[in-house]
Amino acid sequence: MLFILFLVGVLLIGWFIPQAILRRANFRFAAILAVVCALVSGALFIWLGAQIAGVMGIGDAATEFERGFNAWKIMIFLAPASAIQAQSRKKNRGA
């Protein structure tokens, strides 16, 4: 059950954080910043969720982090795709 929560959270973070950053940022390396922010915030979400699960007794924190990390790997592809999509949409609106 916790893996599904991690998976949904990572998908939402990986898609919406780059979109939100690129909607407001107007500098050259905004896409790289957006991807890094999404990856870091996703890792923080997984770590915090694993720690909370360990404290609540749902499972071992290290085991839950390993499961969450497997879900986080999706963001390696999702966050850049979201950033590229947001950047191309921004260019098309400006043209």
C-alpha positions as CSV (number, residue, x, y, z in Angstrom):
1,M,0.0,0.0,0.0
2,L,2.8,2.4,0.8
3,F,4.5,1.7,-2.5
4,I,1.4,2.9,-4.3
5,L,1.4,6.0,-2.2
6,F,5.0,6.6,-3.1
7,L,4.3,5.9,-6.8
8,V,1.4,8.4,-7.0
9,G,3.3,11.0,-5.1
10,V,6.4,10.7,-7.3
11,L,4.3,10.9,-10.4
12,L,2.6,14.1,-9.2
13,I,5.8,15.7,-8.0
14,G,7.7,14.7,-11.2
15,W,5.1,16.2,-13.4
16,F,3.9,19.3,-11.6
17,I,7.1,20.7,-10.0
18,P,8.9,21.2,-13.4
19,Q,5.7,22.6,-14.9
20,A,5.3,25.2,-12.1
21,I,9.0,26.2,-12.1
22,L,9.1,26.6,-15.9
23,R,5.9,28.6,-15.9
24,R,7.6,31.3,-13.9
25,A,11.3,31.1,-14.7
26,N,12.7,33.1,-17.6
27,F,16.4,32.2,-17.6
28,R,18.6,29.9,-19.6
29,F,19.0,26.9,-17.3
30,A,15.5,26.9,-15.9
31,A,14.7,23.4,-17.2
32,I,17.8,22.0,-15.5
33,L,16.8,23.7,-12.3
34,A,13.3,22.4,-12.6
35,V,14.4,18.8,-13.1
36,V,16.9,19.0,-10.2
37,C,14.2,20.5,-7.9
38,A,11.7,17.7,-8.8
39,L,14.3,15.0,-8.2
40,V,15.3,16.4,-4.9
41,S,11.8,17.0,-3.7
42,G,10.8,13.5,-4.8
43,A,13.7,12.0,-2.9
44,L,12.7,14.0,0.2
45,F,9.1,12.8,-0.2
46,I,10.3,9.2,-0.3
47,W,12.7,9.6,2.6
48,L,10.2,11.4,4.8
49,G,7.5,8.8,4.0
50,A,9.8,6.0,4.8
51,Q,10.8,7.6,8.1
52,I,7.1,8.2,9.0
53,A,6.3,4.6,8.1
54,G,9.1,3.4,10.4
55,V,7.9,5.5,13.3
56,M,4.3,4.4,12.9
57,G,5.3,0.7,12.8
58,I,4.1,0.1,9.3
59,G,7.4,-1.3,8.3
60,D,11.2,-0.9,8.5
61,A,12.3,2.6,7.4
62,A,15.2,1.2,5.3
63,T,13.0,-1.4,3.6
64,E,10.3,1.2,2.8
65,F,13.0,3.6,1.5
66,E,14.2,0.9,-0.9
67,R,10.7,0.4,-2.2
68,G,10.2,4.1,-2.5
69,F,13.5,4.5,-4.3
70,N,12.2,2.0,-6.9
71,A,9.2,4.3,-7.5
72,W,11.5,7.4,-7.5
73,K,13.5,6.0,-10.5
74,I,10.5,6.8,-12.7
75,M,11.2,10.5,-12.1
76,I,14.5,10.2,-13.8
77,F,12.5,10.0,-17.1
78,L,9.3,11.8,-16.0
79,A,10.8,15.1,-14.7
80,P,12.9,15.9,-17.9
81,A,9.9,15.0,-20.1
82,S,7.7,17.4,-18.1
83,A,10.3,20.1,-18.3
84,I,10.7,19.7,-22.1
85,Q,6.9,19.7,-22.6
86,A,6.6,22.9,-20.5
87,Q,9.5,24.6,-22.3
88,S,8.1,23.8,-25.7
89,R,4.6,25.0,-24.7
90,K,6.2,28.2,-23.5
91,K,8.0,28.7,-26.8
92,N,4.9,28.0,-28.8
93,R,2.9,30.6,-26.8
94,G,5.6,33.2,-27.4
95,A,5.8,32.7,-31.1
